[in-house]
PDB file of C-alpha atoms and ligand atoms in Angstrom:
ATOM      1  CA  LYS A   7     -94.862  70.961  51.390  1.00 77.00           C
ATOM      2  CA  PHE A   8     -97.933  69.080  51.921  1.00 86.00           C
ATOM      3  CA  ASN A   9     -98.337  65.511  51.659  1.00 88.00           C
ATOM      4  CA  THR A  10    -101.755  64.885  49.584  1.00 86.00           C
ATOM      5  CA  ASN A  11    -100.798  60.903  50.128  1.00 86.00           C
ATOM      6  CA  VAL A  12    -102.662  61.295  53.653  1.00 85.00           C
ATOM      7  CA  GLY A  13    -105.070  64.084  52.099  1.00 84.00           C
ATOM      8  CA  GLN A  14    -103.363  66.882  53.212  1.00 90.00           C
ATOM      9  CA  HIS A  15    -105.519  69.393  51.073  1.00 90.00           C
ATOM     10  CA  ILE A  16    -105.606  73.027  53.194  1.00 88.00           C
ATOM     11  CA  LEU A  17    -108.455  74.828  53.451  1.00 88.00           C
ATOM     12  CA  LYS A  18    -107.959  78.527  52.436  1.00 85.00           C
ATOM     13  CA  ASN A  19    -111.183  79.898  54.006  1.00 76.00           C
ATOM     14  CA  PRO A  20    -111.651  77.693  56.871  1.00 69.00           C
ATOM     15  CA  GLY A  21    -115.241  79.685  57.712  1.00 69.00           C
ATOM     16  CA  VAL A  22    -116.979  76.988  55.284  1.00 62.00           C
ATOM     17  CA  ALA A  23    -117.039  74.587  57.737  1.00 58.00           C
ATOM     18  CA  ASP A  24    -117.531  76.263  61.532  1.00 59.00           C
ATOM     19  CA  GLU A  25    -120.579  78.600  59.976  1.00 59.00           C
ATOM     20  CA  TYR A  26    -122.486  75.221  60.688  1.00 59.00           C
ATOM     21  CA  SER A  27    -121.347  74.114  63.308  1.00 65.00           C
ATOM     22  CA  TYR A  28    -123.278  76.048  65.824  1.00 81.00           C
ATOM     23  CA  LEU A  29    -121.062  75.323  68.477  1.00 91.00           C
ATOM     24  CA  LYS A  30    -121.304  76.249  72.179  1.00 93.00           C
ATOM     25  CA  PRO A  31    -119.265  78.000  74.454  1.00 94.00           C
ATOM     26  CA  THR A  32    -119.205  75.221  76.954  1.00 96.00           C
ATOM     27  CA  ASP A  33    -118.240  72.214  74.306  1.00 96.00           C
ATOM     28  CA  ILE A  34    -115.664  70.182  73.543  1.00 97.00           C
ATOM     29  CA  VAL A  35    -115.051  69.409  69.819  1.00 96.00           C
ATOM     30  CA  LEU A  36    -113.000  66.751  68.430  1.00 97.00           C
ATOM     31  CA  GLU A  37    -111.294  67.514  65.266  1.00 97.00           C
ATOM     32  CA  ILE A  38    -109.828  65.043  62.585  1.00 97.00           C
ATOM     33  CA  GLY A  39    -106.909  66.105  61.081  1.00 97.00           C
ATOM     34  CA  PRO A  40    -106.305  69.631  62.352  1.00 96.00           C
ATOM     35  CA  GLY A  41    -103.266  70.442  59.454  1.00 96.00           C
ATOM     36  CA  THR A  42    -102.251  73.648  59.859  1.00 95.00           C
ATOM     37  CA  GLY A  43    -104.535  74.625  61.814  1.00 95.00           C
ATOM     38  CA  ASN A  44    -107.120  76.970  60.191  1.00 92.00           C
ATOM     39  CA  ILE A  45    -110.106  75.270  61.319  1.00 92.00           C
ATOM     40  CA  THR A  46    -108.646  74.583  64.717  1.00 94.00           C
ATOM     41  CA  THR A  47    -108.090  78.297  65.880  1.00 93.00           C
ATOM     42  CA  ARG A  48    -111.672  79.017  64.566  1.00 92.00           C
ATOM     43  CA  ILE A  49    -112.852  76.025  67.123  1.00 93.00           C
ATOM     44  CA  LEU A  50    -110.899  77.660  69.525  1.00 94.00           C
ATOM     45  CA  GLU A  51    -112.434  80.638  69.540  1.00 92.00           C
ATOM     46  CA  LYS A  52    -116.023  79.359  69.691  1.00 92.00           C
ATOM     47  CA  ALA A  53    -115.611  76.289  72.154  1.00 94.00           C
ATOM     48  CA  ARG A  54    -114.538  75.259  75.554  1.00 97.00           C
ATOM     49  CA  LYS A  55    -111.973  73.022  74.286  1.00 98.00           C
ATOM     50  CA  CYS A  56    -110.458  71.605  71.030  1.00 97.00           C
ATOM     51  CA  ILE A  57    -109.200  67.840  70.687  1.00 98.00           C
ATOM     52  CA  ALA A  58    -107.231  67.340  67.492  1.00 98.00           C
ATOM     53  CA  ILE A  59    -105.973  64.468  66.206  1.00 98.00           C
ATOM     54  CA  GLU A  60    -103.311  64.617  63.802  1.00 98.00           C
ATOM     55  CA  LEU A  61    -101.541  61.846  62.100  1.00 98.00           C
ATOM     56  CA  ASP A  62     -98.668  63.705  60.689  1.00 98.00           C
ATOM     57  CA  PRO A  63     -95.816  65.020  63.634  1.00 98.00           C
ATOM     58  CA  ARG A  64     -95.038  68.028  61.400  1.00 98.00           C
ATOM     59  CA  MET A  65     -98.802  69.217  61.177  1.00 97.00           C
ATOM     60  CA  ALA A  66     -99.073  68.264  64.633  1.00 98.00           C
ATOM     61  CA  ALA A  67     -95.927  70.598  65.683  1.00 98.00           C
ATOM     62  CA  GLU A  68     -97.356  73.056  63.385  1.00 97.00           C
ATOM     63  CA  VAL A  69    -100.700  73.474  65.000  1.00 98.00           C
ATOM     64  CA  THR A  70     -99.734  73.565  68.691  1.00 98.00           C
ATOM     65  CA  LYS A  71     -96.742  76.179  67.522  1.00 98.00           C
ATOM     66  CA  ARG A  72     -99.734  78.655  65.991  1.00 97.00           C
ATOM     67  CA  VAL A  73    -101.545  78.677  69.289  1.00 98.00           C
ATOM     68  CA  GLN A  74     -98.164  78.454  71.451  1.00 97.00           C
ATOM     69  CA  GLY A  75     -98.255  81.852  74.141  1.00 97.00           C
ATOM     70  CA  GLY A  76    -101.512  82.443  73.107  1.00 96.00           C
ATOM     71  CA  PRO A  77    -104.724  82.955  75.243  1.00 96.00           C
ATOM     72  CA  LEU A  78    -105.760  79.861  73.230  1.00 97.00           C
ATOM     73  CA  GLN A  79    -103.320  77.441  73.850  1.00 98.00           C
ATOM     74  CA  LYS A  80    -104.607  75.783  77.082  1.00 98.00           C
ATOM     75  CA  LYS A  81    -107.813  75.237  75.219  1.00 98.00           C
ATOM     76  CA  LEU A  82    -106.110  72.743  72.818  1.00 98.00           C
ATOM     77  CA  GLU A  83    -105.156  69.416  73.504  1.00 98.00           C
ATOM     78  CA  VAL A  84    -103.325  67.738  70.201  1.00 98.00           C
ATOM     79  CA  LEU A  85    -102.924  63.684  70.030  1.00 98.00           C
ATOM     80  CA  LEU A  86    -100.530  62.342  67.391  1.00 98.00           C
ATOM     81  CA  GLY A  87    -101.978  59.283  65.921  1.00 98.00           C
ATOM     82  CA  ASP A  88    -104.635  57.877  63.526  1.00 98.00           C
ATOM     83  CA  ALA A  89    -107.842  58.814  64.316  1.00 98.00           C
ATOM     84  CA  ILE A  90    -109.369  55.210  63.266  1.00 98.00           C
ATOM     85  CA  LYS A  91    -106.988  53.620  65.402  1.00 98.00           C
ATOM     86  CA  THR A  92    -107.154  56.325  68.910  1.00 98.00           C
ATOM     87  CA  GLU A  93    -110.088  55.849  71.308  1.00 97.00           C
ATOM     88  CA  PHE A  94    -111.845  58.892  71.132  1.00 97.00           C
ATOM     89  CA  PRO A  95    -112.423  60.741  74.260  1.00 97.00           C
ATOM     90  CA  PRO A  96    -115.804  61.976  75.287  1.00 96.00           C
ATOM     91  CA  PHE A  97    -116.518  65.215  73.533  1.00 98.00           C
ATOM     92  CA  ASP A  98    -120.028  66.795  72.298  1.00 97.00           C
ATOM     93  CA  VAL A  99    -119.076  67.982  68.459  1.00 96.00           C
ATOM     94  CA  CYS A 100    -117.061  66.601  65.562  1.00 96.00           C
ATOM     95  CA  ILE A 101    -115.389  68.801  62.814  1.00 94.00           C
ATOM     96  CA  SER A 102    -113.320  67.628  60.139  1.00 95.00           C
ATOM     97  CA  ASN A 103    -111.901  68.652  56.464  1.00 93.00           C
ATOM     98  CA  THR A 104    -111.341  64.812  56.565  1.00 92.00           C
ATOM     99  CA  PRO A 105    -108.510  62.899  54.847  1.00 93.00           C
ATOM    100  CA  TYR A 106    -110.501  61.115  52.311  1.00 91.00           C
ATOM    101  CA  GLN A 107    -108.808  58.044  52.558  1.00 94.00           C
ATOM    102  CA  ILE A 108    -110.647  57.486  56.141  1.00 97.00           C
ATOM    103  CA  SER A 109    -114.371  58.776  55.209  1.00 97.00           C
ATOM    104  CA  SER A 110    -116.201  55.628  55.780  1.00 95.00           C
ATOM    105  CA  PRO A 111    -114.349  54.417  58.621  1.00 96.00           C
ATOM    106  CA  LEU A 112    -114.856  57.654  60.073  1.00 98.00           C
ATOM    107  CA  VAL A 113    -118.351  57.842  59.765  1.00 96.00           C
ATOM    108  CA  PHE A 114    -118.685  54.377  61.292  1.00 92.00           C
ATOM    109  CA  LYS A 115    -116.805  54.962  64.202  1.00 95.00           C
ATOM    110  CA  LEU A 116    -118.583  58.144  64.939  1.00 96.00           C
ATOM    111  CA  LEU A 117    -121.519  56.309  64.567  1.00 92.00           C
ATOM    112  CA  SER A 118    -120.831  53.255  66.726  1.00 87.00           C
ATOM    113  CA  MET A 119    -119.975  55.477  69.628  1.00 92.00           C
ATOM    114  CA  PRO A 120    -121.779  54.188  72.764  1.00 88.00           C
ATOM    115  CA  ASN A 121    -122.414  57.922  73.132  1.00 92.00           C
ATOM    116  CA  PRO A 122    -122.444  59.803  69.938  1.00 94.00           C
ATOM    117  CA  PRO A 123    -121.400  63.521  69.729  1.00 96.00           C
ATOM    118  CA  ARG A 124    -124.150  65.787  69.321  1.00 95.00           C
ATOM    119  CA  THR A 125    -123.519  66.353  65.517  1.00 95.00           C
ATOM    120  CA  ALA A 126    -120.516  66.472  63.443  1.00 96.00           C
ATOM    121  CA  VAL A 127    -119.865  68.651  60.745  1.00 94.00           C
ATOM    122  CA  LEU A 128    -117.801  66.977  58.104  1.00 95.00           C
ATOM    123  CA  MET A 129    -116.080  67.764  54.942  1.00 95.00           C
ATOM    124  CA  PHE A 130    -116.017  64.985  52.380  1.00 96.00           C
ATOM    125  CA  GLN A 131    -115.231  64.138  48.438  1.00 96.00           C
ATOM    126  CA  LYS A 132    -118.474  64.974  46.871  1.00 97.00           C
ATOM    127  CA  GLU A 133    -119.539  61.550  45.895  1.00 96.00           C
ATOM    128  CA  PHE A 134    -119.136  60.408  49.119  1.00 97.00           C
ATOM    129  CA  ALA A 135    -121.433  63.198  50.727  1.00 97.00           C
ATOM    130  CA  GLN A 136    -123.903  61.877  48.392  1.00 97.00           C
ATOM    131  CA  ARG A 137    -123.884  58.329  48.791  1.00 96.00           C
ATOM    132  CA  LEU A 138    -124.372  59.704  52.449  1.00 97.00           C
ATOM    133  CA  VAL A 139    -127.655  61.241  51.807  1.00 97.00           C
ATOM    134  CA  ALA A 140    -129.326  59.542  48.822  1.00 93.00           C
ATOM    135  CA  ARG A 141    -132.776  58.028  49.378  1.00 88.00           C
ATOM    136  CA  PRO A 142    -133.973  54.572  48.124  1.00 85.00           C
ATOM    137  CA  GLY A 143    -134.122  54.518  44.340  1.00 81.00           C
ATOM    138  CA  ASP A 144    -131.306  57.096  44.136  1.00 86.00           C
ATOM    139  CA  THR A 145    -128.187  55.960  41.648  1.00 88.00           C
ATOM    140  CA  LEU A 146    -125.760  56.469  44.812  1.00 90.00           C
ATOM    141  CA  TYR A 147    -128.190  54.757  47.264  1.00 87.00           C
ATOM    142  CA  CYS A 148    -125.689  52.107  48.660  1.00 87.00           C
ATOM    143  CA  ARG A 149    -125.043  50.243  52.193  1.00 86.00           C
ATOM    144  CA  LEU A 150    -123.052  53.215  53.560  1.00 91.00           C
ATOM    145  CA  SER A 151    -126.724  55.277  52.997  1.00 92.00           C
ATOM    146  CA  VAL A 152    -128.911  52.701  54.906  1.00 88.00           C
ATOM    147  CA  ASN A 153    -126.406  52.198  57.533  1.00 87.00           C
ATOM    148  CA  ALA A 154    -125.661  55.996  58.253  1.00 93.00           C
ATOM    149  CA  GLN A 155    -129.418  57.046  57.794  1.00 93.00           C
ATOM    150  CA  PHE A 156    -130.171  54.326  60.454  1.00 90.00           C
ATOM    151  CA  PHE A 157    -127.992  56.064  63.059  1.00 92.00           C
ATOM    152  CA  ALA A 158    -128.195  59.897  62.107  1.00 96.00           C
ATOM    153  CA  ARG A 159    -130.024  62.218  60.238  1.00 97.00           C
ATOM    154  CA  ILE A 160    -127.829  63.436  57.447  1.00 97.00           C
ATOM    155  CA  THR A 161    -128.000  66.759  55.786  1.00 96.00           C
ATOM    156  CA  HIS A 162    -125.685  68.281  52.506  1.00 95.00           C
ATOM    157  CA  VAL A 163    -124.636  71.541  54.048  1.00 92.00           C
ATOM    158  CA  LEU A 164    -122.827  73.085  51.179  1.00 90.00           C
ATOM    159  CA  LYS A 165    -120.403  72.344  48.278  1.00 92.00           C
ATOM    160  CA  VAL A 166    -117.113  72.872  48.402  1.00 92.00           C
ATOM    161  CA  GLY A 167    -115.017  73.451  45.112  1.00 93.00           C
ATOM    162  CA  LYS A 168    -111.497  72.400  44.113  1.00 93.00           C
ATOM    163  CA  ALA A 169    -110.176  76.512  44.516  1.00 91.00           C
ATOM    164  CA  ASN A 170    -110.736  76.774  48.122  1.00 91.00           C
ATOM    165  CA  PHE A 171    -107.727  74.120  48.777  1.00 91.00           C
ATOM    166  CA  ARG A 172    -104.096  74.223  48.721  1.00 91.00           C
ATOM    167  CA  PRO A 173    -103.047  72.125  47.055  1.00 92.00           C
ATOM    168  CA  PRO A 174    -106.494  71.698  45.259  1.00 92.00           C
ATOM    169  CA  PRO A 175    -107.453  68.033  45.118  1.00 91.00           C
ATOM    170  CA  GLN A 176    -108.604  65.880  41.832  1.00 91.00           C
ATOM    171  CA  VAL A 177    -112.324  66.116  43.010  1.00 92.00           C
ATOM    172  CA  GLU A 178    -114.947  68.448  44.330  1.00 95.00           C
ATOM    173  CA  SER A 179    -116.034  68.132  48.229  1.00 95.00           C
ATOM    174  CA  ALA A 180    -118.864  68.915  50.395  1.00 95.00           C
ATOM    175  CA  VAL A 181    -119.785  69.391  53.920  1.00 94.00           C
ATOM    176  CA  VAL A 182    -122.457  67.573  55.456  1.00 95.00           C
ATOM    177  CA  ARG A 183    -123.959  67.223  58.918  1.00 95.00           C
ATOM    178  CA  ILE A 184    -124.378  64.112  60.852  1.00 97.00           C
ATOM    179  CA  THR A 185    -126.665  64.579  63.617  1.00 97.00           C
ATOM    180  CA  PRO A 186    -126.756  60.888  65.522  1.00 96.00           C
ATOM    181  CA  LYS A 187    -129.973  59.364  66.783  1.00 94.00           C
ATOM    182  CA  THR A 188    -130.392  59.207  70.430  1.00 92.00           C
ATOM    183  CA  GLY A 189    -133.188  57.853  73.129  1.00 90.00           C
ATOM    184  CA  ALA A 190    -135.580  55.943  71.440  1.00 90.00           C
ATOM    185  CA  GLU A 191    -134.991  57.193  68.127  1.00 91.00           C
ATOM    186  CA  ARG A 192    -131.567  55.241  67.856  1.00 88.00           C
ATOM    187  CA  PRO A 193    -132.216  51.800  66.636  1.00 85.00           C
ATOM    188  CA  LYS A 194    -131.836  48.923  69.086  1.00 82.00           C
ATOM    189  CA  PHE A 195    -130.073  46.360  66.660  1.00 76.00           C
ATOM    190  CA  ASN A 196    -126.619  45.471  66.266  1.00 72.00           C
ATOM    191  CA  PHE A 197    -124.869  47.638  63.976  1.00 71.00           C
ATOM    192  CA  ALA A 198    -122.274  45.400  62.982  1.00 72.00           C
ATOM    193  CA  GLU A 199    -124.498  42.928  62.280  1.00 72.00           C
ATOM    194  CA  MET A 200    -126.705  44.611  60.015  1.00 73.00           C
ATOM    195  CA  ASP A 201    -123.690  45.910  58.242  1.00 75.00           C
ATOM    196  CA  GLY A 202    -122.873  42.603  58.191  1.00 74.00           C
ATOM    197  CA  MET A 203    -126.536  41.731  56.416  1.00 73.00           C
ATOM    198  CA  LEU A 204    -126.063  44.481  53.661  1.00 77.00           C
ATOM    199  CA  ARG A 205    -122.560  43.490  52.979  1.00 79.00           C
ATOM    200  CA  VAL A 206    -123.953  39.906  52.502  1.00 72.00           C
ATOM    201  CA  ASP A 207    -126.109  41.524  49.496  1.00 73.00           C
ATOM    202  CA  GLU A 208    -123.175  43.261  48.347  1.00 76.00           C
ATOM    203  CA  LEU A 209    -121.445  39.653  48.178  1.00 74.00           C
ATOM    204  CA  VAL A 210    -124.203  37.759  46.583  1.00 77.00           C
ATOM    205  CA  ARG A 211    -124.888  40.870  44.262  1.00 80.00           C
ATOM    206  CA  ALA A 212    -121.321  40.435  43.043  1.00 83.00           C
ATOM    207  CA  LYS A 213    -121.428  36.850  43.258  1.00 83.00           C
ATOM    208  CA  VAL A 214    -124.611  36.698  40.321  1.00 83.00           C
ATOM    209  CA  LEU A 215    -122.483  39.466  38.189  1.00 85.00           C
ATOM    210  CA  ARG A 216    -119.656  37.195  38.305  1.00 88.00           C
ATOM    211  CA  VAL A 217    -121.391  33.901  37.040  1.00 87.00           C
ATOM    212  CA  LEU A 218    -123.249  36.115  34.728  1.00 87.00           C
ATOM    213  CA  ASP A 219    -119.854  37.091  33.353  1.00 89.00           C
ATOM    214  CA  GLN A 220    -118.510  34.052  33.428  1.00 89.00           C
ATOM    215  CA  LEU A 221    -121.382  32.800  31.055  1.00 88.00           C
ATOM    216  CA  GLU A 222    -120.994  35.883  28.958  1.00 86.00           C
ATOM    217  CA  MET A 223    -124.611  36.551  29.893  1.00 84.00           C
ATOM    218  CA  THR A 224    -123.943  39.956  31.569  1.00 81.00           C
ATOM    219  CA  GLU A 225    -125.484  42.175  28.901  1.00 81.00           C
ATOM    220  CA  ARG A 226    -128.510  39.595  28.004  1.00 78.00           C
ATOM    221  CA  ARG A 227    -132.161  40.010  28.992  1.00 76.00           C
ATOM    222  CA  ALA A 228    -134.128  37.164  30.046  1.00 74.00           C
ATOM    223  CA  ARG A 229    -136.327  37.461  27.297  1.00 71.00           C
ATOM    224  CA  GLN A 230    -133.506  36.759  25.179  1.00 76.00           C
ATOM    225  CA  CYS A 231    -132.601  33.534  26.596  1.00 77.00           C
ATOM    226  CA  ASP A 232    -133.645  29.984  25.860  1.00 79.00           C
ATOM    227  CA  GLU A 233    -134.302  26.916  28.272  1.00 78.00           C
ATOM    228  CA  THR A 234    -130.447  25.664  27.387  1.00 78.00           C
ATOM    229  CA  ASP A 235    -129.400  29.308  28.487  1.00 83.00           C
ATOM    230  CA  PHE A 236    -131.761  29.098  31.400  1.00 80.00           C
ATOM    231  CA  MET A 237    -130.535  25.630  32.540  1.00 78.00           C
ATOM    232  CA  LYS A 238    -126.673  26.702  32.001  1.00 85.00           C
ATOM    233  CA  LEU A 239    -127.320  29.769  34.355  1.00 83.00           C
ATOM    234  CA  LEU A 240    -129.225  27.852  37.299  1.00 85.00           C
ATOM    235  CA  ASP A 241    -126.671  25.059  37.318  1.00 84.00           C
ATOM    236  CA  ALA A 242    -123.759  27.839  37.403  1.00 88.00           C
ATOM    237  CA  MET A 243    -125.065  29.634  40.295  1.00 84.00           C
ATOM    238  CA  ASN A 244    -125.971  26.798  42.140  1.00 84.00           C
ATOM    239  CA  THR A 245    -122.530  25.571  41.395  1.00 89.00           C
ATOM    240  CA  GLU A 246    -121.103  28.911  43.366  1.00 85.00           C
ATOM    241  CA  GLY A 247    -123.755  28.030  46.110  1.00 83.00           C
ATOM    242  CA  ILE A 248    -126.382  30.702  45.310  1.00 80.00           C
ATOM    243  CA  HIS A 249    -130.067  29.138  45.698  1.00 78.00           C
ATOM    244  CA  PHE A 250    -133.314  30.790  44.770  1.00 77.00           C
ATOM    245  CA  SER A 251    -135.444  28.840  46.989  1.00 72.00           C
TER     246      SER A 251
HETATM  247  N1  SAM B 313    -108.451  70.621  58.410  1.00 87.16           N
HETATM  248  C1  SAM B 313    -107.184  71.079  57.700  1.00 87.16           C
HETATM  249  C2  SAM B 313    -107.727  72.335  56.752  1.00 87.16           C
HETATM  250  O1  SAM B 313    -108.317  72.087  56.649  1.00 87.16           O
HETATM  251  O2  SAM B 313    -106.674  73.029  56.349  1.00 87.16           O
HETATM  252  C3  SAM B 313    -105.953  70.116  57.186  1.00 87.16           C
HETATM  253  C4  SAM B 313    -107.197  68.840  56.613  1.00 87.16           C
HETATM  254  S1  SAM B 313    -106.480  67.836  55.257  1.00 87.16           S
HETATM  255  C5  SAM B 313    -107.882  67.522  54.343  1.00 87.16           C
HETATM  256  C6  SAM B 313    -106.329  66.475  56.128  1.00 87.16           C
HETATM  257  C7  SAM B 313    -105.536  66.314  57.465  1.00 87.16           C
HETATM  258  O3  SAM B 313    -106.065  64.972  58.040  1.00 87.16           O
HETATM  259  C8  SAM B 313    -103.647  66.584  56.981  1.00 87.16           C
HETATM  260  O4  SAM B 313    -103.304  67.346  58.030  1.00 87.16           O
HETATM  261  C9  SAM B 313    -103.422  64.995  57.031  1.00 87.16           C
HETATM  262  O5  SAM B 313    -101.928  64.621  57.805  1.00 87.16           O
HETATM  263  C10 SAM B 313    -104.416  64.807  58.500  1.00 87.16           C
HETATM  264  N2  SAM B 313    -104.498  63.251  58.423  1.00 87.16           N
HETATM  265  C11 SAM B 313    -104.370  62.435  57.186  1.00 87.16           C
HETATM  266  N3  SAM B 313    -105.287  60.967  57.858  1.00 87.16           N
HETATM  267  C12 SAM B 313    -105.256  60.835  59.084  1.00 87.16           C
HETATM  268  C13 SAM B 313    -105.663  60.210  60.164  1.00 87.16           C
HETATM  269  N4  SAM B 313    -105.454  58.480  59.648  1.00 87.16           N
HETATM  270  N5  SAM B 313    -105.696  60.367  61.451  1.00 87.16           N
HETATM  271  C14 SAM B 313    -105.714  61.989  61.727  1.00 87.16           C
HETATM  272  N6  SAM B 313    -105.393  62.801  60.543  1.00 87.16           N
HETATM  273  C15 SAM B 313    -104.797  62.718  59.465  1.00 87.16           C
END
């Protein structure tokens, strides 16, 4: 019944996400991927309105049917489509048991909004969540960590084991809370440009590693190399357009 290709893993205990979102009765909530609506109904009970973006028409129909004829119906708006390609309406809080395929673009989309939400409570694959909160020096510290932490305070909320989902995914999950920085705290530089620079760093590193690999020098340490090795290395780097001065 569930299409795991688009990340359909239904949360059996929907409380894990909403306890941490501090919803106010005046809030408009954006939910990404409502599925059958387990989290959606909780949101509707607490907030003014829930706008849910769902890719799968069967799921969109199911969540719509779930509230039909009841008191929550008028508070729910379902948008059928890909959350990454859909223009976000204004909202206060984002809640998502994220389809893991869109984790990275979703975070980038939320953080690059001109008027970002007050907070986002998002469930991710555990490793992705760990990368989001990683600090300099941590093994998982990467471009995602730097970018995301420039624009938001990110805290790990809780781990969620596989057994909490139907069908169980292959990986463990975790909920994080992302609170976008506002006002003077929000960096003034261009998001795309900073990201571009961080990507270049990855590219250069990848290039260097490729050159080392071509020369079968990946495992070598500088103190094991002789003059010929260093000549070969510099020559290969320069040929790749990598310069050190
Ligand atoms: N929120 C439900 C729950 O927790 O039980 C379902 C979560 S399930 C992990 C992810 C949901 O996102 C599925 O219903 C899937 O169809 C939907 N989905 C997948 N890719 C999507 C996308 N690009 N945009 C919007 N929804 C998407």
